Coordinates of C-alpha atoms in Angstrom, one line a residue:
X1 CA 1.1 22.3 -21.9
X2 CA 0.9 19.1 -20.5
X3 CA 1.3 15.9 -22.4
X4 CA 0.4 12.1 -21.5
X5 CA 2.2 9.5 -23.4
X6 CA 2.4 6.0 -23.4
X7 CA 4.5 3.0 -25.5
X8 CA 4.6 -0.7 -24.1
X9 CA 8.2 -0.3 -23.3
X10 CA 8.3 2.5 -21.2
X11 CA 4.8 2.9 -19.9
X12 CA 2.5 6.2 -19.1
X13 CA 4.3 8.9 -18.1
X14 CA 3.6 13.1 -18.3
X15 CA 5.7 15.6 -19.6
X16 CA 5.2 19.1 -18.5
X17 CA 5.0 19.3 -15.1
X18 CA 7.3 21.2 -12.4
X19 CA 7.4 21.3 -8.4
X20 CA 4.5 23.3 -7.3
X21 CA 2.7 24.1 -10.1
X22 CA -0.3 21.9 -8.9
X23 CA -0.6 19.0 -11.0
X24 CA 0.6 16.8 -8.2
X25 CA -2.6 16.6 -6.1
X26 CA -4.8 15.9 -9.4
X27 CA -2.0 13.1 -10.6
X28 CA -2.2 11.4 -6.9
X29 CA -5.6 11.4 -6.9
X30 CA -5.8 9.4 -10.3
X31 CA -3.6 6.9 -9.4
X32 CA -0.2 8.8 -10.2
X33 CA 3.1 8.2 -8.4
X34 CA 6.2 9.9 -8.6
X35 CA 9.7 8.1 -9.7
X36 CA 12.5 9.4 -7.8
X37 CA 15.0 7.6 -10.4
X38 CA 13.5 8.7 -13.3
X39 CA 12.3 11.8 -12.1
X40 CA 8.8 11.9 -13.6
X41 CA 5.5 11.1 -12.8
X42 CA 4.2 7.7 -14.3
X43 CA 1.4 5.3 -13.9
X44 CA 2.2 1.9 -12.0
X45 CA 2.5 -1.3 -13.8
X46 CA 1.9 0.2 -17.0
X47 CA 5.4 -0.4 -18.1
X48 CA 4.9 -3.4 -21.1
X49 CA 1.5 -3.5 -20.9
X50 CA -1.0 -1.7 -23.3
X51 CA -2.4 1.8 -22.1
X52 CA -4.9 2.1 -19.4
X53 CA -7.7 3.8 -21.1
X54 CA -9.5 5.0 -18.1
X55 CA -7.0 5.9 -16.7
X56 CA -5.8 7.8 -19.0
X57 CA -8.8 9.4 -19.4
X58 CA -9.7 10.5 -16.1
X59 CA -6.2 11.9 -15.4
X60 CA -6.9 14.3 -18.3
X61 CA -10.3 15.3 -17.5
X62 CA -9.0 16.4 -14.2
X63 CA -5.9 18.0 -14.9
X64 CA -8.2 20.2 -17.5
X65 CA -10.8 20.6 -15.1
X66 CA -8.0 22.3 -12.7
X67 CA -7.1 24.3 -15.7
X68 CA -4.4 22.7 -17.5
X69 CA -4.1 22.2 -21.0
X70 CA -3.5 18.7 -21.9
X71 CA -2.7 16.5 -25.3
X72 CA -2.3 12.7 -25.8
X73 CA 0.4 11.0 -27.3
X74 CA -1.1 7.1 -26.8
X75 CA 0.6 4.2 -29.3
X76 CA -1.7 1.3 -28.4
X77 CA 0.7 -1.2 -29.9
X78 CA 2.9 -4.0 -27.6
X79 CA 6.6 -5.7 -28.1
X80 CA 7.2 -9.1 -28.8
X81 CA 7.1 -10.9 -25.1
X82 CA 10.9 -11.8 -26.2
X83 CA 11.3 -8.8 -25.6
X84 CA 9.3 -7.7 -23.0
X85 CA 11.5 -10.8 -21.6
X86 CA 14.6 -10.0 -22.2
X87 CA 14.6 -6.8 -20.7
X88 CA 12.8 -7.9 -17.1
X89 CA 15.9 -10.5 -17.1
X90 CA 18.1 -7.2 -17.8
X91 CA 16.5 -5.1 -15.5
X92 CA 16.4 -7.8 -13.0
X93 CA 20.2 -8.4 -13.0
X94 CA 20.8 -4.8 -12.6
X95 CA 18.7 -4.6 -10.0
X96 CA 20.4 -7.6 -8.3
X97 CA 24.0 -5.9 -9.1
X98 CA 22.6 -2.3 -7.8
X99 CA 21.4 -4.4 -4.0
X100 CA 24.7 -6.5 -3.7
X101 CA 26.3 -3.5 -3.6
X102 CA 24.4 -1.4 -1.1
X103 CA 24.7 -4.5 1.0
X104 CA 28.3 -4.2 0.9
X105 CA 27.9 -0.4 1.7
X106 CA 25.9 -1.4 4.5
X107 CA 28.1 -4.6 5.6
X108 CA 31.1 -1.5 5.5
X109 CA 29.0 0.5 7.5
X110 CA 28.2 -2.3 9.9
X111 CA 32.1 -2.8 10.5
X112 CA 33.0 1.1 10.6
X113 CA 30.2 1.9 13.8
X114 CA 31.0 -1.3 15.3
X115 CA 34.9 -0.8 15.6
X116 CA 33.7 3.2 16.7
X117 CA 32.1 1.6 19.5
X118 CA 34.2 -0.3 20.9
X119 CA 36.8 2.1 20.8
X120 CA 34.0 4.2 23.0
X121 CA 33.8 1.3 25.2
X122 CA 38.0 1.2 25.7
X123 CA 38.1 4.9 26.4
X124 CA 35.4 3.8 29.9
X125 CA 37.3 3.3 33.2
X126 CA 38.3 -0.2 33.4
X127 CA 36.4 -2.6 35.5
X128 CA 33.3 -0.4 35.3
X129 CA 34.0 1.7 37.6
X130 CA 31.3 3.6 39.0
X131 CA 30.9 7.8 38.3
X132 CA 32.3 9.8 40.9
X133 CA 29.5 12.3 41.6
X134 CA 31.5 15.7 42.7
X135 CA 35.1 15.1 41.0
X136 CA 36.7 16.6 38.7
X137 CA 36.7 13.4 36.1
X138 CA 33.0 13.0 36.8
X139 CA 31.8 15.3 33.5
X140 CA 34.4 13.2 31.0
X141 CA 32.8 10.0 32.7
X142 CA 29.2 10.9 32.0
X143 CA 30.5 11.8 28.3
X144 CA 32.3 8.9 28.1
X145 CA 29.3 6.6 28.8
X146 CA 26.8 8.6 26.7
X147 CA 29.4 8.7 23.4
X148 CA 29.6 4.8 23.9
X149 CA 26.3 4.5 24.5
X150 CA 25.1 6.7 20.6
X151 CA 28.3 4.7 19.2
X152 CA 26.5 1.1 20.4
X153 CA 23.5 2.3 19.4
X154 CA 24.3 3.2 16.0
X155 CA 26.5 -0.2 15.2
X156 CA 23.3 -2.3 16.3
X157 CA 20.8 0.1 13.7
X158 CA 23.6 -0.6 11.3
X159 CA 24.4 -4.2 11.6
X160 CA 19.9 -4.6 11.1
X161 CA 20.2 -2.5 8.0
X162 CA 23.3 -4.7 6.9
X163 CA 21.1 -7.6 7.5
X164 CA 18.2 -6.8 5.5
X165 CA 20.1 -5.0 2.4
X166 CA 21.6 -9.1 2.5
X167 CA 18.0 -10.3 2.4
X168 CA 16.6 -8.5 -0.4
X169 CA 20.0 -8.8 -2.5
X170 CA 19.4 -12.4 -1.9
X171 CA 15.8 -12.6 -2.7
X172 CA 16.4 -10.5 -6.1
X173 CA 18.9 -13.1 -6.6
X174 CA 16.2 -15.8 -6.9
X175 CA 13.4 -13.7 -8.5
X176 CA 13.9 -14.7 -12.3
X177 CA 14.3 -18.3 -11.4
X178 CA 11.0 -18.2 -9.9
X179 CA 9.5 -16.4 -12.8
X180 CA 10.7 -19.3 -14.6
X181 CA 10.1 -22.1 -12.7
X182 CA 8.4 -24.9 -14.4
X183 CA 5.2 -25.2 -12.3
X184 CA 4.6 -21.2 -12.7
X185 CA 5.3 -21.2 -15.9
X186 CA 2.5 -23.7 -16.8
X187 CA 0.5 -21.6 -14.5
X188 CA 0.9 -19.0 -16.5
X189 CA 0.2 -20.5 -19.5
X190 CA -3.1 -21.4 -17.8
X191 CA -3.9 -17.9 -16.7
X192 CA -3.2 -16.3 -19.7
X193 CA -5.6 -18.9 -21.7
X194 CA -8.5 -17.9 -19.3
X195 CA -7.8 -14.2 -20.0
X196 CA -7.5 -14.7 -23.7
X197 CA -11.2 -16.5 -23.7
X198 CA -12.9 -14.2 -21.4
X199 CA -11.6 -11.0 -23.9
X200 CA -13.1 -13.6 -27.1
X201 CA -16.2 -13.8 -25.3
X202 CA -16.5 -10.5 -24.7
X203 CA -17.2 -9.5 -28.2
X204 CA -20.1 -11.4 -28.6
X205 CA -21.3 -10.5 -24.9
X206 CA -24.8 -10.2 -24.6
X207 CA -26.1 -6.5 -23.4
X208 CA -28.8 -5.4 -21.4
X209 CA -32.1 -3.4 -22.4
X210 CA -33.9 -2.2 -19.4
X211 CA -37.0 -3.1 -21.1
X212 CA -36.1 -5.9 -23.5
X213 CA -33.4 -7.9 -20.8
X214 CA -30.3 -9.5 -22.5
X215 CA -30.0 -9.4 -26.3
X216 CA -27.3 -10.4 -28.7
X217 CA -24.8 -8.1 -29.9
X218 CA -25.7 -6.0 -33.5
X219 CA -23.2 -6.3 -36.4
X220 CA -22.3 -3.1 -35.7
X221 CA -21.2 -3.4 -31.8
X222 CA -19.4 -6.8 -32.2
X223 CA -17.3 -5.3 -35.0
X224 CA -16.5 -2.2 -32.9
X225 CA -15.3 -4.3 -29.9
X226 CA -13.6 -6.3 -32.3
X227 CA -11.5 -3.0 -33.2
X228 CA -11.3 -2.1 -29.5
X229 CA -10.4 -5.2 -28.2
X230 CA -7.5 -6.8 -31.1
X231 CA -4.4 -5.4 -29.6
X232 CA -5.3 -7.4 -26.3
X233 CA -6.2 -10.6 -28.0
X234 CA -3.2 -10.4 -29.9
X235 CA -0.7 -9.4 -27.0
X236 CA -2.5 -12.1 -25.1
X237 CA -2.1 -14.8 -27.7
X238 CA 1.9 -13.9 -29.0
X239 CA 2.6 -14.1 -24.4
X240 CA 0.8 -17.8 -24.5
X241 CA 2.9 -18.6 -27.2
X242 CA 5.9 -17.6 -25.3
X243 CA 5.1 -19.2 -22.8
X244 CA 4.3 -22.6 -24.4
X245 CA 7.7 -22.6 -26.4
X246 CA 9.5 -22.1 -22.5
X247 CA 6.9 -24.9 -21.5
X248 CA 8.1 -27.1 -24.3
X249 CA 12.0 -26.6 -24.0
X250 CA 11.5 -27.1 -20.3
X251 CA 9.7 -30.8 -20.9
X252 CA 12.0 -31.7 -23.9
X253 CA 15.0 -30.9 -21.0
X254 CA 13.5 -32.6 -18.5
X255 CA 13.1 -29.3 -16.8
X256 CA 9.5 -29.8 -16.5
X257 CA 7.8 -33.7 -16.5
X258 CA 4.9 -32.6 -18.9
X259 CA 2.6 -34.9 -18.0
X260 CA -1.2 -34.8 -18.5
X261 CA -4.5 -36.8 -18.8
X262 CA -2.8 -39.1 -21.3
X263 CA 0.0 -40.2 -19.2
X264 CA -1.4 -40.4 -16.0
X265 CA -3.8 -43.0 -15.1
X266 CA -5.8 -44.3 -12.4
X267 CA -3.7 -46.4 -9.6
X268 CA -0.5 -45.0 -11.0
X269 CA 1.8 -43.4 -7.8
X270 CA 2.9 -39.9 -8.1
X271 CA 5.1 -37.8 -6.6
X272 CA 3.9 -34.1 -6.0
X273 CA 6.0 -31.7 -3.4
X274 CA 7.9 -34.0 -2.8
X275 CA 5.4 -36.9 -1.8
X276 CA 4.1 -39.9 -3.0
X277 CA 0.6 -40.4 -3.7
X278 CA -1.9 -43.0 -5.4
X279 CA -4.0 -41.6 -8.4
X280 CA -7.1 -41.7 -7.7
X281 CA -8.6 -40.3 -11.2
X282 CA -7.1 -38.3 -14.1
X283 CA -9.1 -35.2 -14.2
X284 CA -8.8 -32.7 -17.7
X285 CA -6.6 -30.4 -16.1
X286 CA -5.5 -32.1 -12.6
X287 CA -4.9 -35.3 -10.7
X288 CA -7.4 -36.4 -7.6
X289 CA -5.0 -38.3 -5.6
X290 CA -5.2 -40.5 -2.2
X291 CA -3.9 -38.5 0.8
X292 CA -4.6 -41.4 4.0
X293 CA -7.6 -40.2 5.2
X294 CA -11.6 -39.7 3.4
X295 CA -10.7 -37.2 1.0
X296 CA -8.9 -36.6 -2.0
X297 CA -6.4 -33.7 -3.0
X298 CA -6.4 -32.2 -6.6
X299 CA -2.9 -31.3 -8.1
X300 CA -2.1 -29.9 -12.0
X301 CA 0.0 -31.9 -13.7
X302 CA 2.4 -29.5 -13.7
X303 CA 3.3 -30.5 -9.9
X304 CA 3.7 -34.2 -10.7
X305 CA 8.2 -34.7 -10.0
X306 CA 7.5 -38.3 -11.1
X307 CA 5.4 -41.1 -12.1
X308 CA 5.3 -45.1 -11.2
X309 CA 3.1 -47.5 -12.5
X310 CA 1.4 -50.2 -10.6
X311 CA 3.6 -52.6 -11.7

């Protein structure tokens, strides 16, 4: 008995399975991967999300078609984004603390082959001096050179590895300031609004009748997508107001500027990445600006650092 089950905090994952038994062909062939740290096999980027339908689906269709019995165990609702949140951030620093210290393993590593060979190098005749083909030292010479040569060898593979386990502790270090930097956070905001109207309008969407063309939606269909379609709209709209509280602590900091077709008008001087540019019109949802030569660039107002008047 195989079962697929999936909650917004942990994602869609199987239960059942063992090494060899032949589910792991039909599970890579849906989309399936294993997790070596958790030691199951679960569907990527499913974790906090709501469950992949399809997806879930097909994976059961197949597994039963290669004669496994399979159940469901699907709860279609989502966590607050707080706390969806709250336990990236946790992950996150984890994640940070678990690279920082393979970095030091590695930087330990580094030192450990390096003083190895050079202590290969000191045990070669001084002055390099060359093998002497026939004599009795000549064997211990040739050993010599090819145990300082592995021992070079492995401090430069190690001092690389040191060097990127550094770089991607460093980069983790960085990656929840960048979730939550102000510009991508108003980007967000922007993105999730599109997504949020595109599900709307698809309730009311229009279907097609080969003979008949478009025609609007019954009673019936619209209230069935309506069912279908509320845990998205209503994880879509409690992230967007997430977001827009972050937004608004960020302005009321000075975090974020927060300026927008109100504030910004024509002729003002701006300041976006860094340079300063003359408004050229104050669009609904970005700035044309001047940029020196026939053409305008466009800008959110999110990317606006500061604002002068004419005057």
């Amino acid at each position: 008995m195989l079962t697929i089950t999936h909650t917004h905090e942990a994602g869609t994952m199987i239960d059942g399975t063992s090494r060899g038994d032949g589910t792991a062909e039909v599970l890579k062939s849906t989309g399936w991967r294993w997790g070596r740290s958790i030691s199951a096999w679960f569907v990527p980027q499913s974790r906090d999300r709501l469950p992949k339908l399809h997806t879930i689906t097909r994976t059961k269709t197949a597994l039963e078609a290669a004669g496994f019995e399979v159940t469901t165990n699907i709860d279609s609702t989502h966590r607050a984004t707080a706390d969806v949140e709250a336990g990236k951030i946790e992950r996150q620093a984890d994640r940070v603390d678990a690279l920082a210290a393979k970095a030091e393993r590695k930087t330990s590593a580094e030192d450990a082959a390096y003083d190895k060979a050079r202590a290969a190098l000191d045990r070669l005749p001084e002055g390099g001096e060359p093998i002497k083909v026939g004599h009795h030292s000549e064997g211990r010479h040739r050993n010599a050179i090819a145990k300082a040569d592995t021992a070079m060898r492995k401090s430069v593979e190690a001092s690389a590895e040191a060097t990127v386990a550094q770089a991607r502790a460093d980069a983790a270090t960085h990656t929840t300031d960048a979730r939550y930097n102000p510009v991508t956070v108003a980007n967000r905001i922007e993105t999730l609004g599109a997504e949020l109207r595109k599900l709307e309008r698809r309730i009311t969407a229009q279907c097609y009748d080969d003979t008949r063309g478009y025609i609007d939606a019954t009673a019936e269909q619209i209230q069935a997508r309506t069912a279908r379609l509320a845990p998205h709209i209503d994880e879509k709209r409690d992230q967007i107001a997430y977001w827009e509280a972050v937004r608004a602590a960020q302005v009321e900091s000075g975090t974020a500027t927060g300026y927008d077709r109100s504030t910004v008008k024509k002729g003002d001087r701006v300041k976006i990445r860094g340079q300063w540019r003359e408004v050229v019109r104050a669009n609904l949802k970005t700035v044309s600006v001047t940029t020196g030569y026939t053409w305008t660039d466009t800008a959110p107002y999110a990317e606006i650092q500061q604002l002068v008047r004419p005057e």
